[in-house]
Amino acid sequence: MDLVFFAQDCINGVLMGLIYGLVALGLTLIFGVLKVINFAHGSFIMVGMYVSYWAVTLTGLHPYLALGIIVPAMFLFGYWIQNLLIRPIFIAERDVREPITVIVVTTGMWYVLDNLALLVFGPDYRALSPNPLKGQMLNFGEIFISVPKLYGAAAAVATAGLLFWFLQKTRMGRAIRATSLDRDAASLMGINQWKIFNIAMGIGTAVAGVAGAVLTPFYNVYPTVGIPFDVKSFVIVVLGGLGSIWGALVGGVIIGLVESIGPIFMTSTWTEAIVYGLFLLVLFVKPSGLFGQKHDW
Amino acid sequence: MKRIQLLALSLAMSLMLTSLAFAGPTVKIGNILPLSGPSASVGQQGKQAREMAIEEINAAGGIKSLGGAKIEMLYADSKSDPNVGVTAAERFINTEKVNVITGAWNSGVTYPSTAVAERYGVPYIVPVSVRDTITERGFKNVFRIAAKDSWWARDQFTFLKDMEKETGEKLSTVAFVYENGDWGTGFVTQWKKLVENSGYKVVLDEPYPSTATDLTPVVNKIRRARPDVLMLVSNAADAILLTNTLADYKVSPKVIIGSGGGHADPTFISGCGENARYVFDIVEWETDVNKAGAKEVNEAYKKRYGSNLTGEAVDAYLAMYVLADALERAGSLDPAAIRKALSKTDYTSGRGMIATYDSVQFDATGQNKNAAMSVVQINDIGKGLERITVWPKPARRAGYTPVFPMPKK
């Protein structure tokens, strides 16, 4: 009996962990390429969730089919933000590779986006409707597997795989990696670094949109929904290694398992302490994270 | 010249009229309320309910034993600030010479301002301020109408016991699951005290962070513990997430009861849909309460102010009638006489008695010993999911039978 519950918690931990990984993926990508620490990441997730919510509510599409609307919309949103808000700072601080001012700007974006959502959508907790995945469970005796989370975990792996292939194999992906290694050298090779930045930010935001679409079928949407995910994303990204795609997924799964299995042995408030303890431990022992590059480029 | 004469004449006439209208003695009531600042909306509700009650009392002939004395209301804005509240109490007593003070909603304001009234021996009626200690200082002039903080937890257990008796369903195990903030942990301290003498066995005591992104692990623990009763203290987002996850995993204890907060949030029902069905929640007052006159008073209030009565408004409204009743019996404006009449209050019927409990009687500490919360059940009886008053039984919505225990999923 106990083993059944253990298995149950493990399955939930892995599924939820992969989804956490997907949530953190946009953050790690934006850091990896732009060297921008995006404090507004949670708000991007929130925007992604509202975009998914409205895309599904207005069209009546299946939430995963609505990705066809969500991904381009979020890509444009990220592209526009980079072009209008972050690029001027890169231009102003041309000699600095990681302009600190950007942190202030992304923090500002976080507040503006969250409060804008509050102003426009109100403080209500919205549930997706129509929601064909709502409450769907696979049932194996005593073991329940949540279908929306299963879909979400699959989407996480697929997104990570696609992103990996894109960065490794396509011409644009190579240009993005070149820019992330050395902006000036890339520019000398004829790469338009501003365009690459815009695109990289667009992709990172689009991934946040995918995360939003994955979350809405089993999570309510409200203006500050990004905050708990924001904190979690930072822990995951540091754990897995800043800029590493697979690191984000592995970091996510570790957190998911701690959160899920931990409560068997203690009250669930303590699992948070373990998560943050792990975070500190990684910073002390292996600051580059599990899959991060040891040396700065 | 003529115009000045006319003016003087009309002035004299109007003066005469006013003095005629105030021929009998007037009773002055000083009200301290948060009319601005963070608690302004409840403060306004309290003011509106008071004004409506006093207008009704005055229109019905005022206080007859005082020769038809009219009640005059004075208001002071506490801004939810204890210091402002204390100054207001001093001013009411020394400058305005009020006969009675009422207030002050914020426990933080009520606590020191009642001490001022006690010092001068002026009766102070507290319609609603929940902090327990307000009536636990041996004061003689403080009278509280509404239930105190610890009675929320007390009434959850009383409700369970009453329902066991009513339905014959036996409950033996309880699980406490609560947000790990001040509010949740404070509530659970009360539960733990109460559960000792209740005969229930605690099978799970689980705090969780309110910002949790996944409550499946908590739900799995509840599944494992198999409690008969699941008692919850939750904020809005977690109440919805928990209820939905419980339904996903087909966890169905016999009873799920919330503690207001997230379960009382209007978005709880829309966020959970069918999953919220049969959940119980504890509350001060609900518009469907089955009390004589409640509907009429609510209609009158809604017509005047455009919104339904709230728990705060009901307590304030009731407080004015209790006060008028005491003044009637006192037959004097002497503070000691009013105090004595208040302490002998036994207000069981009348237009003001629209609270869920049966009567107002003050114990030696000045607390209304009959005050109680009420319990609602979320159910759909043909008009969509709604909150239906089920307990105390006399206040239950007419024709409704609570679903107890809730059906297995």
XYZ file of C-alpha atoms in Angstrom:
706
model
C 0.000 0.000 0.000
C 2.706 2.416 0.995
C 4.684 1.536 -2.104
C 1.663 2.392 -4.218
C 1.481 5.833 -2.672
C 5.216 6.258 -3.111
C 4.889 5.408 -6.788
C 1.962 7.789 -6.998
C 4.004 10.625 -5.523
C 6.995 9.826 -7.770
C 4.870 9.968 -10.899
C 3.305 13.251 -9.868
C 6.740 14.602 -8.957
C 8.241 13.791 -12.350
C 5.262 15.157 -14.292
C 5.050 18.332 -12.261
C 8.858 18.634 -12.372
C 8.949 18.520 -16.173
C 6.276 21.229 -16.226
C 8.360 23.335 -13.823
C 11.268 22.771 -16.232
C 9.161 24.078 -19.106
C 8.197 27.106 -17.014
C 11.898 27.810 -16.381
C 12.968 27.136 -19.973
C 12.215 30.638 -21.237
C 14.221 32.145 -18.395
C 17.280 29.999 -19.075
C 17.138 30.728 -22.806
C 16.868 34.480 -22.329
C 19.779 34.370 -19.911
C 21.864 32.094 -22.081
C 21.682 34.341 -25.125
C 21.011 37.848 -23.928
C 22.752 37.538 -20.558
C 19.643 39.273 -19.286
C 18.368 38.238 -15.877
C 14.690 38.510 -16.543
C 12.869 39.274 -13.312
C 9.682 39.678 -15.305
C 9.737 35.989 -16.244
C 6.872 35.163 -13.878
C 4.847 37.939 -15.487
C 5.618 36.492 -18.927
C 4.186 33.190 -17.668
C 1.169 35.131 -16.384
C 0.752 36.842 -19.766
C 1.108 33.420 -21.416
C -1.654 32.072 -19.175
C -3.993 34.976 -19.928
C -3.284 34.668 -23.662
C -4.076 30.930 -23.444
C -7.171 31.643 -21.391
C -8.547 34.129 -23.889
C -7.436 32.122 -26.924
C -9.394 29.129 -25.623
C -12.371 31.087 -24.276
C -12.876 33.129 -27.441
C -12.280 30.388 -30.018
C -13.427 27.333 -28.066
C -10.346 25.454 -29.282
C -8.639 22.626 -27.376
C -5.941 24.318 -25.238
C -3.165 22.496 -27.102
C -4.574 23.418 -30.521
C -4.737 27.016 -29.315
C -0.921 26.904 -29.200
C -1.158 27.859 -32.875
C -2.413 31.266 -31.708
C -0.554 31.497 -28.405
C 2.987 30.869 -29.668
C 3.017 33.519 -32.438
C 1.274 36.038 -30.170
C 3.806 35.532 -27.401
C 6.708 35.582 -29.863
C 5.606 38.996 -31.109
C 5.122 40.180 -27.518
C 8.690 39.207 -26.580
C 10.138 40.560 -29.813
C 8.394 43.867 -29.207
C 9.504 44.097 -25.554
C 13.129 43.465 -26.493
C 13.022 45.923 -29.356
C 11.311 48.704 -27.448
C 12.446 48.339 -23.851
C 15.671 46.373 -23.576
C 17.509 47.301 -26.784
C 17.877 50.964 -25.808
C 19.766 49.887 -22.704
C 22.078 47.608 -24.645
C 22.777 50.524 -26.928
C 23.331 52.933 -24.043
C 25.666 50.521 -22.269
C 27.392 49.238 -25.370
C 30.658 48.430 -23.608
C 29.118 46.319 -20.876
C 28.307 42.738 -21.710
C 25.746 42.249 -18.938
C 24.188 45.653 -18.274
C 22.923 45.797 -14.698
C 20.309 48.399 -15.644
C 18.408 45.671 -17.477
C 17.604 44.060 -14.128
C 15.918 47.279 -13.073
C 14.000 47.400 -16.328
C 12.796 43.792 -16.077
C 11.765 44.363 -12.468
C 9.800 47.387 -13.636
C 8.192 45.280 -16.355
C 7.174 42.749 -13.722
C 5.293 45.385 -11.703
C 3.777 47.052 -14.724
C 2.572 43.769 -16.256
C 1.117 42.389 -13.009
C -0.716 45.607 -12.218
C -1.858 46.037 -15.782
C -3.378 42.564 -15.603
C -5.073 43.528 -12.334
C -6.429 46.681 -13.943
C -7.645 45.020 -17.116
C -8.798 41.606 -15.927
C -9.563 42.254 -12.241
C -8.465 40.122 -9.314
C -10.692 37.138 -10.225
C -9.397 33.584 -10.277
C -10.318 32.369 -13.720
C -10.736 28.741 -14.685
C -10.323 27.707 -18.316
C -13.573 27.075 -20.111
C -14.198 25.094 -22.244
C -11.643 22.774 -20.720
C -11.722 19.277 -22.227
C -8.835 18.223 -19.949
C -10.447 19.332 -16.676
C -10.213 16.675 -13.995
C -9.183 13.955 -16.490
C -7.402 11.143 -14.681
C -5.842 7.877 -15.814
C -6.646 5.218 -13.290
C -4.449 2.197 -12.536
C -5.873 0.680 -9.394
C -4.835 3.027 -6.606
C -2.559 5.050 -8.864
C -3.984 8.152 -10.492
C -2.229 10.038 -13.247
C -3.465 13.494 -14.111
C -4.008 13.749 -17.868
C -3.412 17.521 -18.169
C -0.108 17.081 -16.339
C 0.829 14.148 -18.586
C 0.147 16.334 -21.633
C 2.137 19.122 -19.996
C 5.145 16.885 -19.298
C 5.099 15.641 -22.909
C 4.894 19.230 -24.143
C 7.857 20.125 -21.925
C 10.067 17.404 -23.382
C 8.929 18.181 -26.929
C 9.559 21.911 -26.498
C 13.006 21.320 -25.019
C 13.879 18.895 -27.832
C 12.677 21.273 -30.519
C 14.583 24.146 -28.976
C 17.737 22.060 -28.714
C 17.480 21.012 -32.363
C 16.792 24.582 -33.420
C 19.834 25.970 -31.612
C 22.162 23.182 -32.748
C 21.128 22.540 -36.328
C 19.557 25.567 -37.942
C 21.387 28.545 -39.347
C 19.406 30.909 -37.155
C 20.152 28.763 -34.104
C 23.855 28.882 -34.843
C 23.659 32.647 -35.249
C 21.941 32.895 -31.872
C 24.643 30.768 -30.232
C 27.378 32.789 -31.893
C 25.856 36.003 -30.595
C 25.586 34.530 -27.107
C 29.300 33.628 -27.186
C 30.575 36.962 -28.421
C 28.384 39.816 -29.536
C 31.091 41.792 -31.278
C 32.696 38.862 -33.078
C 29.267 37.759 -34.260
C 28.588 41.239 -35.557
C 31.885 41.184 -37.434
C 30.789 37.928 -39.085
C 27.785 39.770 -40.491
C 25.197 38.769 -37.893
C 22.724 41.498 -37.013
C 22.944 41.208 -33.228
C 19.856 43.359 -32.549
C 17.727 41.153 -34.721
C 19.142 38.063 -33.027
C 18.377 39.523 -29.606
C 14.824 40.324 -30.643
C 14.339 36.812 -31.971
C 15.904 35.151 -28.924
C 13.662 37.162 -26.598
C 10.702 36.304 -28.816
C 11.511 32.593 -28.589
C 11.987 32.751 -24.816
C 8.637 34.473 -24.435
C 6.951 32.035 -26.816
C 8.198 29.186 -24.607
C 6.636 31.002 -21.647
C 3.452 31.004 -23.728
C 3.681 27.228 -24.158
C 4.087 26.964 -20.374
C 0.993 29.130 -19.967
C -1.016 26.865 -22.256
C 0.200 23.811 -20.335
C -0.693 25.311 -16.937
C -4.156 26.746 -17.614
C -5.991 23.405 -17.932
C -5.243 22.599 -14.276
C -4.313 25.938 -12.728
C -6.336 29.095 -12.228
C -5.325 32.327 -13.905
C -5.013 35.500 -11.845
C -2.826 38.635 -12.056
C -0.131 37.557 -9.586
C -0.043 33.912 -10.701
C 3.495 34.427 -12.007
C 5.120 35.127 -8.658
C 5.260 31.582 -7.228
C 6.453 30.335 -10.626
C 9.020 33.104 -10.910
C 10.798 32.134 -7.686
C 10.658 28.457 -8.609
C 12.081 29.156 -12.058
C 15.115 30.921 -10.649
C 15.846 28.031 -8.282
C 15.484 25.542 -11.145
C 17.677 27.505 -13.526
C 20.463 27.896 -10.989
C 20.163 24.235 -10.047
C 20.301 23.026 -13.637
C 22.849 25.561 -14.846
C 22.121 28.968 -16.339
C 21.575 28.724 -20.063
C 21.247 24.934 -20.204
C 18.086 23.568 -21.785
C 18.333 20.041 -20.395
C 19.556 21.463 -17.081
C 16.230 23.269 -16.739
C 14.277 20.040 -17.181
C 16.503 18.078 -14.785
C 16.398 20.900 -12.232
C 12.615 20.970 -12.586
C 12.289 17.243 -12.005
C 14.518 17.424 -8.910
C 12.317 20.162 -7.425
C 9.165 18.322 -8.436
C 10.342 15.127 -6.733
C 11.385 16.927 -3.541
C 8.009 18.654 -3.386
C 6.119 15.468 -4.065
C 7.988 12.835 -2.060
C 9.043 15.130 0.782
C 5.560 15.402 2.320
C 5.531 11.631 2.965
C 8.136 12.213 5.637
C 7.338 15.748 6.836
C 4.765 18.515 6.545
C 4.691 20.106 3.123
C 5.922 23.473 4.402
C 9.290 21.857 5.098
C 9.765 20.798 1.480
C 10.149 24.486 0.622
C 13.016 24.668 3.086
C 14.637 21.679 1.374
C 14.212 23.247 -2.048
C 15.892 26.468 -0.937
C 18.537 24.538 0.991
C 19.350 22.645 -2.180
C 19.524 25.961 -4.003
C 22.085 27.307 -1.527
C 24.059 24.063 -1.587
C 24.386 24.216 -5.359
C 25.501 27.837 -5.164
C 28.203 26.868 -2.658
C 29.417 23.641 -4.202
C 28.823 23.987 -7.920
C 27.899 27.596 -8.693
C 27.601 26.886 -12.404
C 24.787 24.393 -11.718
C 24.482 20.760 -12.737
C 24.729 21.328 -16.497
C 26.134 24.831 -16.704
C 29.452 25.653 -18.353
C 32.231 25.745 -15.815
C 33.947 28.710 -17.376
C 32.478 31.921 -18.547
C 32.793 32.397 -22.251
C -35.165 97.060 4.916
C -38.159 94.893 4.217
C -35.942 92.097 3.017
C -33.970 92.109 6.230
C -37.166 91.961 8.232
C -38.352 89.020 6.171
C -35.045 87.303 6.651
C -35.135 87.871 10.405
C -38.699 86.606 10.542
C -37.923 83.422 8.647
C -34.844 82.876 10.761
C -36.856 83.234 13.949
C -39.496 80.871 12.604
C -37.009 78.239 11.614
C -35.394 78.507 15.029
C -38.763 77.990 16.611
C -39.399 74.975 14.420
C -36.094 73.360 15.321
C -36.628 73.907 18.988
C -40.102 72.431 18.605
C -38.731 69.321 16.894
C -36.234 68.781 19.648
C -38.747 69.353 22.360
C -38.156 66.048 24.169
C -34.734 64.943 25.390
C -32.432 63.460 22.752
C -30.198 60.463 23.169
C -26.752 61.072 21.763
C -24.847 58.116 20.373
C -21.230 58.464 19.372
C -20.086 56.033 16.694
C -16.417 55.341 16.021
C -15.936 53.676 12.633
C -13.240 53.333 9.976
C -14.935 55.603 7.439
C -11.763 56.099 5.414
C -8.589 54.101 4.931
C -8.151 50.378 4.372
C -11.321 49.253 6.202
C -13.506 52.047 4.807
C -15.948 49.761 3.027
C -16.931 47.817 6.172
C -16.986 51.091 8.085
C -19.464 52.518 5.599
C -21.597 49.377 5.769
C -21.719 49.750 9.554
C -22.683 53.413 9.245
C -25.412 52.740 6.702
C -26.950 49.933 8.768
C -26.894 52.149 11.877
C -28.538 55.058 10.065
C -31.277 52.867 8.673
C -32.004 51.327 12.086
C -32.019 54.667 13.903
C -34.292 56.271 11.303
C -36.721 53.403 11.760
C -36.574 53.690 15.557
C -37.067 57.459 15.492
C -39.891 57.193 12.962
C -41.618 54.671 15.214
C -41.765 57.249 17.989
C -38.280 57.182 19.467
C -37.738 56.020 23.040
C -41.194 56.076 24.588
C -40.127 55.755 28.219
C -38.102 58.944 27.699
C -41.083 60.852 26.385
C -40.516 59.877 22.777
C -36.862 60.932 22.842
C -35.190 60.849 19.451
C -31.787 59.300 18.921
C -29.107 61.545 17.479
C -26.136 59.924 15.773
C -22.609 61.337 15.791
C -19.842 59.762 13.735
C -16.083 59.833 14.100
C -13.721 58.420 11.496
C -11.111 56.243 13.177
C -9.144 55.729 9.935
C -8.444 52.282 11.467
C -5.953 54.058 13.727
C -6.066 53.189 17.468
C -4.858 56.679 18.463
C -7.552 58.416 16.436
C -10.109 56.050 17.975
C -9.020 56.885 21.514
C -9.159 60.642 20.816
C -12.627 60.242 19.310
C -13.853 58.410 22.426
C -12.449 61.153 24.666
C -14.076 63.847 22.536
C -17.452 62.065 22.448
C -17.490 61.744 26.233
C -16.049 65.102 27.292
C -17.122 67.510 24.562
C -20.186 65.981 22.941
C -21.464 64.416 26.179
C -22.784 61.326 24.389
C -24.872 58.796 26.306
C -23.571 55.699 24.571
C -20.651 54.888 22.273
C -20.588 52.194 19.608
C -17.783 50.946 17.409
C -15.189 50.363 16.217
C -14.939 47.325 13.875
C -11.108 47.198 13.932
C -10.206 45.197 17.022
C -7.100 47.355 17.317
C -9.279 50.476 17.700
C -11.986 48.879 19.826
C -9.510 47.548 22.362
C -8.095 50.924 23.561
C -11.230 53.018 22.934
C -13.383 50.726 25.112
C -10.836 51.319 27.886
C -11.571 55.074 27.651
C -15.317 54.467 27.939
C -14.758 52.137 30.886
C -12.754 54.822 32.686
C -15.580 57.378 32.353
C -18.302 54.789 32.949
C -20.005 55.331 29.588
C -21.662 52.266 28.028
C -19.860 51.097 24.864
C -21.572 48.697 22.472
C -19.335 46.700 20.147
C -21.424 45.300 17.300
C -18.463 43.482 15.793
C -14.746 43.329 16.609
C -13.494 39.818 16.843
C -10.484 39.943 19.165
C -11.311 37.698 22.144
C -9.663 39.874 24.805
C -11.975 42.873 24.196
C -14.502 41.398 26.618
C -11.998 39.578 28.783
C -10.640 42.480 30.841
C -13.331 42.599 33.525
C -14.897 45.767 32.053
C -18.414 46.660 33.163
C -19.416 48.991 30.330
C -18.465 47.029 27.237
C -21.068 44.925 25.433
C -20.276 42.882 22.341
C -23.009 41.613 20.030
C -21.102 39.395 17.557
C -19.176 36.208 18.160
C -15.541 36.453 19.127
C -12.625 35.007 17.203
C -12.318 31.692 19.009
C -16.003 30.962 18.512
C -15.520 30.409 14.789
C -13.593 27.239 15.566
C -15.977 26.389 18.429
C -18.977 26.607 16.101
C -17.364 24.404 13.456
C -17.214 21.637 16.052
C -20.702 22.407 17.381
C -21.976 22.188 13.811
C -20.375 18.761 13.320
C -21.840 17.471 16.596
C -25.299 18.850 15.799
C -25.270 17.313 12.343
C -24.177 13.947 13.754
C -27.191 14.069 16.031
C -29.526 15.196 13.282
C -28.485 12.654 10.646
C -27.282 9.755 12.792
C -24.043 9.701 10.791
C -21.057 8.808 12.967
C -17.850 10.817 12.528
C -14.649 9.720 14.200
C -11.555 11.112 12.477
C -10.588 14.635 11.443
C -7.789 16.093 9.317
C -6.554 19.666 9.724
C -5.170 21.151 6.511
C -4.351 24.849 6.595
C -2.281 27.637 5.077
C 0.856 28.209 7.141
C 0.321 31.948 7.765
C -0.789 33.660 10.994
C -4.410 33.111 10.231
C -4.203 29.374 9.494
C -1.924 28.507 12.372
C -4.005 30.635 14.778
C -7.142 28.795 13.755
C -5.531 25.422 14.218
C -4.401 26.273 17.756
C -8.118 26.655 18.553
C -9.001 23.405 16.766
C -6.386 21.466 18.678
C -7.785 22.720 21.985
C -11.344 21.875 20.984
C -10.670 18.479 19.442
C -9.486 17.035 22.757
C -12.969 17.018 24.239
C -14.791 16.299 21.014
C -14.062 12.588 20.818
C -12.595 12.956 17.319
C -9.186 11.595 16.479
C -6.798 13.821 14.509
C -5.337 11.739 11.687
C -3.574 14.526 9.820
C -2.230 17.935 10.789
C -0.828 19.460 7.635
C 0.182 23.080 7.044
C 0.990 24.058 3.483
C 2.380 27.232 1.897
C -0.385 29.386 0.457
C 1.731 30.061 -2.626
C 2.068 26.342 -3.423
C 1.989 25.675 -7.155
C 0.988 22.035 -6.703
C -1.086 20.616 -3.848
C -1.160 17.034 -5.123
C 1.269 15.870 -2.401
C -1.035 17.308 0.278
C -4.040 15.690 -1.346
C -2.221 12.352 -1.429
C -1.595 12.669 2.287
C -5.282 13.295 2.865
C -6.049 10.231 0.739
C -3.750 8.150 2.879
C -5.125 9.467 6.168
C -8.757 8.763 5.168
C -10.367 11.280 7.524
C -14.130 11.493 8.031
C -13.922 15.259 8.336
C -11.567 17.523 6.420
C -11.209 20.922 8.080
C -9.574 23.639 5.979
C -8.207 27.145 6.381
C -7.335 28.428 2.915
C -6.814 31.624 0.981
C -8.437 32.039 -2.396
C -6.042 30.476 -4.931
C -5.170 27.509 -2.726
C -8.804 26.861 -1.761
C -9.644 26.464 -5.445
C -6.553 24.381 -6.234
C -7.118 22.112 -3.232
C -10.798 21.550 -3.968
C -10.111 20.722 -7.616
C -7.207 18.412 -6.808
C -9.282 16.611 -4.146
C -11.952 15.996 -6.771
C -9.373 14.834 -9.356
C -8.062 12.218 -6.951
C -11.599 11.262 -5.942
C -10.916 11.966 -2.292
C -14.255 12.168 -0.565
C -14.316 12.545 3.163
C -17.770 12.615 4.716
C -17.507 16.327 5.423
C -15.340 19.134 4.040
C -15.630 22.397 5.968
C -13.815 25.669 5.245
C -13.195 28.623 7.560
C -14.318 31.576 5.477
C -11.470 33.340 3.675
C -10.797 31.604 0.378
C -13.889 29.442 0.662
C -16.049 32.551 1.008
C -14.375 34.291 -1.944
C -16.910 34.850 -4.731
C -14.527 33.242 -7.223
C -14.362 30.007 -5.215
C -17.587 28.700 -6.731
C -16.763 29.828 -10.281
C -13.196 28.479 -10.008
C -14.238 25.033 -8.756
C -17.623 24.554 -10.424
C -19.156 21.173 -9.598
C -16.135 20.293 -7.434
C -17.271 22.875 -4.863
C -20.586 21.106 -4.425
C -21.425 19.949 -0.869
C -18.513 21.864 0.684
C -19.452 23.526 3.983
C -18.172 26.918 5.064
C -18.537 28.992 8.223
C -19.795 32.541 7.878
C -21.360 35.369 9.897
C -24.478 35.863 7.845
C -25.882 34.968 4.454
C -28.796 36.721 2.706
C -30.911 33.556 2.584
C -31.040 33.192 6.387
C -34.433 31.951 7.505
C -35.322 34.618 10.080
C -38.515 36.589 10.375
C -37.992 39.988 8.806
C -34.512 39.315 7.425
C -35.720 39.458 3.845
C -37.618 42.727 4.393
C -34.685 44.398 6.148
C -32.352 43.249 3.376
C -34.749 44.596 0.728
C -34.999 47.946 2.500
C -31.212 48.114 2.856
C -30.661 47.173 -0.758
C -33.158 49.796 -1.891
C -31.356 52.499 0.079
C -27.743 51.562 -0.489
C -27.748 49.286 -3.520
C -26.078 46.266 -1.950
C -27.042 43.291 0.194
C -26.540 43.307 3.943
C -23.228 41.927 5.123
C -22.321 40.283 8.428
C -20.971 43.629 9.667
C -24.117 45.509 8.642
C -26.374 42.950 10.339
C -24.448 43.225 13.611
C -24.601 47.033 13.496
C -28.314 47.009 12.683
C -29.027 44.580 15.510
C -26.883 46.618 17.907
C -29.081 49.709 17.382
C -32.227 47.770 18.240
C -30.593 46.229 21.277
C -29.589 49.713 22.380
C -33.080 51.137 21.811
C -34.508 48.228 23.778
C -32.152 48.910 26.677
C -32.921 52.659 26.634
C -36.611 51.872 26.703
C -36.150 49.711 29.776
C -33.730 52.142 31.458
C -36.129 55.071 31.165
C -33.283 57.394 32.063
C -30.170 58.853 30.487
C -28.071 58.085 33.534
C -25.120 55.974 32.280
C -25.433 53.585 35.217
C -29.093 52.987 34.444
C -28.349 52.367 30.751
C -25.533 50.036 31.699
C -27.778 48.087 34.041
C -30.503 47.805 31.415
C -27.985 46.604 28.829
C -26.643 43.934 31.134
C -30.208 42.628 31.611
C -30.852 42.528 27.855
C -32.867 39.619 26.533
C -33.607 40.597 22.960
C -35.286 37.709 21.181
C -37.687 39.210 18.663
C -38.275 42.490 16.967
C -37.168 44.045 13.731
C -33.486 43.981 14.658
C -33.253 40.253 15.378
C -32.152 39.148 11.940
C -28.869 37.524 12.976
C -28.618 33.751 12.642
C -28.713 33.118 16.402
C -31.808 33.318 18.574
C -31.256 36.161 21.018
C -28.941 38.705 22.552
C -28.088 38.197 26.217
C -24.892 39.488 27.733
C -22.843 37.430 30.173
C -20.876 38.948 33.051
C -18.031 39.935 30.711
C -20.386 41.816 28.393
C -20.184 39.244 25.596
C -23.428 38.224 23.910
C -23.403 34.628 25.057
C -25.846 33.507 22.375
C -23.855 34.874 19.474
C -22.858 32.242 16.969
C -21.634 31.831 13.461
C -23.627 30.074 10.808
C -22.656 27.333 8.400
C -23.517 27.272 4.719
C -23.381 24.431 2.224
C -22.559 24.976 -1.423
C -25.118 23.183 -3.534
C -27.199 23.479 -6.659
C -30.925 23.197 -6.057
C -32.008 24.346 -9.462
C -30.593 27.869 -9.560
C -26.921 27.070 -10.020
C -24.350 26.599 -7.286
C -25.004 28.865 -4.315
C -24.340 29.166 -0.595
C -27.254 27.832 1.408
C -27.550 28.448 5.154
C -27.870 25.100 6.964
C -26.871 25.784 10.568
C -27.968 26.736 13.197
C -31.062 24.749 12.384
C -33.649 27.486 13.147
C -31.900 29.728 10.602
C -31.709 27.027 7.892
C -33.164 27.966 4.519
C -36.752 26.770 4.400
C -37.154 23.444 2.648
C -33.454 22.609 2.360
C -32.020 19.355 3.682
C -28.230 19.463 4.007
C -26.336 16.753 2.154
C -24.513 15.141 5.057
C -22.326 13.128 4.630
C -21.338 14.114 1.109
C -21.791 11.346 -1.482
C -18.786 9.165 -2.312
C -16.987 10.051 -5.512
